[in-house]
Short mmCIF file of C-alpha atoms in Angstrom, two decimals:
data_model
loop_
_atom_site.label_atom_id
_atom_site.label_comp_id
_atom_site.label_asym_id
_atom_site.label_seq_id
_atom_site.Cartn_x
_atom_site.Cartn_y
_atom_site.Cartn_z
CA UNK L 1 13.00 66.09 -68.53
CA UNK L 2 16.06 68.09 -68.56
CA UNK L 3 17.72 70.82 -66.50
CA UNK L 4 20.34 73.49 -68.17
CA UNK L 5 22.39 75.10 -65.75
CA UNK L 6 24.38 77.90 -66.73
CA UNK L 7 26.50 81.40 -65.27
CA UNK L 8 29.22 79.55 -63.87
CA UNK L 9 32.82 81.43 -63.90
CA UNK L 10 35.60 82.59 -62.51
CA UNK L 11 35.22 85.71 -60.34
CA UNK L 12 37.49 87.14 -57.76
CA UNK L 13 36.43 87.38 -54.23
CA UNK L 14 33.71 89.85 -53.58
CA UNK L 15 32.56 89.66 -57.14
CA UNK L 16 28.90 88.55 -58.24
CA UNK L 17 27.58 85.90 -60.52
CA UNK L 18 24.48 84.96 -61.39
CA UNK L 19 23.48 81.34 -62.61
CA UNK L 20 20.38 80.51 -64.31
CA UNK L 21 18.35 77.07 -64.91
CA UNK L 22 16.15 76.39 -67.68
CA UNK L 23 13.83 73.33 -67.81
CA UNK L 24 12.32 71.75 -69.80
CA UNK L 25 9.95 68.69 -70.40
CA UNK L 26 7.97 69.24 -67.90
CA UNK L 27 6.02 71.83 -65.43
CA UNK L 28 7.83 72.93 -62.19
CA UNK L 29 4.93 75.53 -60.88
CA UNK L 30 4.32 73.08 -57.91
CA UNK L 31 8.40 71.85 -57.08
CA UNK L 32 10.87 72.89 -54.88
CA UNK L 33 13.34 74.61 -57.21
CA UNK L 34 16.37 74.54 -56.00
CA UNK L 35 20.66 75.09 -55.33
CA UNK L 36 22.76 72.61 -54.63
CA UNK L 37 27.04 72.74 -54.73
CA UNK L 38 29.77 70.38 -54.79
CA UNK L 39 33.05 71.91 -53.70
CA UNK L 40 36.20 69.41 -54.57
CA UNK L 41 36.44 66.37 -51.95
CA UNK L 42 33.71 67.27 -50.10
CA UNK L 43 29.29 66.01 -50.11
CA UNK L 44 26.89 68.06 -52.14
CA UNK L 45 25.04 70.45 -49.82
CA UNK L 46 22.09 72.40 -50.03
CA UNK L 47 22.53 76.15 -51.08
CA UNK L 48 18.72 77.66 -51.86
CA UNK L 49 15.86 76.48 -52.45
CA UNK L 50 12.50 77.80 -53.44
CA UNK L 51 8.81 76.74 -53.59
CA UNK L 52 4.82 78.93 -53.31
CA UNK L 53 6.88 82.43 -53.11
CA UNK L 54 8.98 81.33 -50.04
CA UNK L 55 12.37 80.36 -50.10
CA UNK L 56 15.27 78.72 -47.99
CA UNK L 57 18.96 78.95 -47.72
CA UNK L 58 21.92 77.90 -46.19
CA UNK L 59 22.85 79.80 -43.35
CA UNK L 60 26.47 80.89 -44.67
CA UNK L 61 24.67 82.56 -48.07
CA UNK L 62 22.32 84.41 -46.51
CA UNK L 63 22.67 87.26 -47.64
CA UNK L 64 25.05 87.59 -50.65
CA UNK L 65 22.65 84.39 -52.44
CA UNK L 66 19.54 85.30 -53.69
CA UNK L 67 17.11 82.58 -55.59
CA UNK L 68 14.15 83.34 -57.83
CA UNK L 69 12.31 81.79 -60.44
CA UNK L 70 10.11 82.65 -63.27
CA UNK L 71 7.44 79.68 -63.66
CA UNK L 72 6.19 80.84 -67.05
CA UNK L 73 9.88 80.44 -68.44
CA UNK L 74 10.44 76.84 -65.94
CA UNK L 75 13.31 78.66 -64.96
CA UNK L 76 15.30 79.11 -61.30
CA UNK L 77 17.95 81.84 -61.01
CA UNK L 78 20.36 82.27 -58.20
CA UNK L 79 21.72 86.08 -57.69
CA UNK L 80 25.47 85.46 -55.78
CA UNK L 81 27.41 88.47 -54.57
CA UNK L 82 30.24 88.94 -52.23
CA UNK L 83 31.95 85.95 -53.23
CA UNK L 84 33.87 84.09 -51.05
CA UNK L 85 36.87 81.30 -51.97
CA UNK L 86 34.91 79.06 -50.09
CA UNK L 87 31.90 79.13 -52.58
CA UNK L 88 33.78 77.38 -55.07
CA UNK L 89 32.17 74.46 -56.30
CA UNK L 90 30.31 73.28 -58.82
CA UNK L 91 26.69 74.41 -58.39
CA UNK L 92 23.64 71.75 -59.04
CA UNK L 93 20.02 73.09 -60.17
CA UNK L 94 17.23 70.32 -59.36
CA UNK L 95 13.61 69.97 -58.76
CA UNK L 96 11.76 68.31 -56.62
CA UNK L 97 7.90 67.51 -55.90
CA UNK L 98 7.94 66.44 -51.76
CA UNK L 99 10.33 66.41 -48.59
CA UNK L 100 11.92 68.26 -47.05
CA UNK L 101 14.08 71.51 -49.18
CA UNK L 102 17.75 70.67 -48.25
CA UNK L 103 17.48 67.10 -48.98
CA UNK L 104 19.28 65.92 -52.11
CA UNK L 105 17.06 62.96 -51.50
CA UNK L 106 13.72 65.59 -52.09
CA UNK L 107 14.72 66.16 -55.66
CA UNK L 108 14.25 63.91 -58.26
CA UNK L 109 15.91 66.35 -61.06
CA UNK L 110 18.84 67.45 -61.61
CA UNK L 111 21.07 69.31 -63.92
CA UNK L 112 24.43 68.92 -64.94
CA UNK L 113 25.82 71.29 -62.66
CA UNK L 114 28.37 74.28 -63.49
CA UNK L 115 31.23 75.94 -61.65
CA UNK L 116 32.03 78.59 -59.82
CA UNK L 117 35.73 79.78 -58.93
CA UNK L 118 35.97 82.48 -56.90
CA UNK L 119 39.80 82.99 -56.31
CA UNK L 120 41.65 84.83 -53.41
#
């Protein structure tokens, strides 16, 4: 099982990106598909998640984040505009089958992350 995150960048504040996960080796119709970052020094937090149609973020992205997925492709996308400096991280993709959506401890997949710089 593997999950390809990708979109990452440098972008200056107020600027969009848009990151993409593929996956592969398995099904994900039934997970959580989700967003998680990593900014330098600090614990990896939840960012979006999504599962049935319905999805969950983190207060501070509503908004500017938006998360969708395609489950014919096994794919999870995450639409980002108005950047801030403060969303610079590196941003995890994972999947999980049960628990509860902002819990790195729900997912049991994850890919191999991919940064975002949003500069000042």
């Amino acid at each position: 099982v593997q999950l390809q995150a990708s979109g990452g960048g440098l972008v200056q504040a107020g600027g969009s990106l848009r990151l993409s996960c593929a996956a592969s080796g398995r099904t994900f119709s039934s997970y959580y598909m989700g967003w998680f970052r990593q900014a330098p020094g600090k614990e990896r937090e939840f960012v979006a998640a999504m599962r049935w149609g319905a999805a969950y973020y983190k207060d501070d992205v509503k908004g500017r984040f938006s998360i969708s997925r395609d489950n014919a492709k096994n794919a999870v996308y995450l639409q980002m505009i108005s950047l801030k400096p403060e969303d610079t991280a590196v941003y995890y993709c994972a999947a999980g089958g049960s628990g509860i959506y902002d819990y790195t401890s729900s997912y049991e997949y994850w890919g191999q992350g991919t940064l975002v710089t949003v500069s000042s």
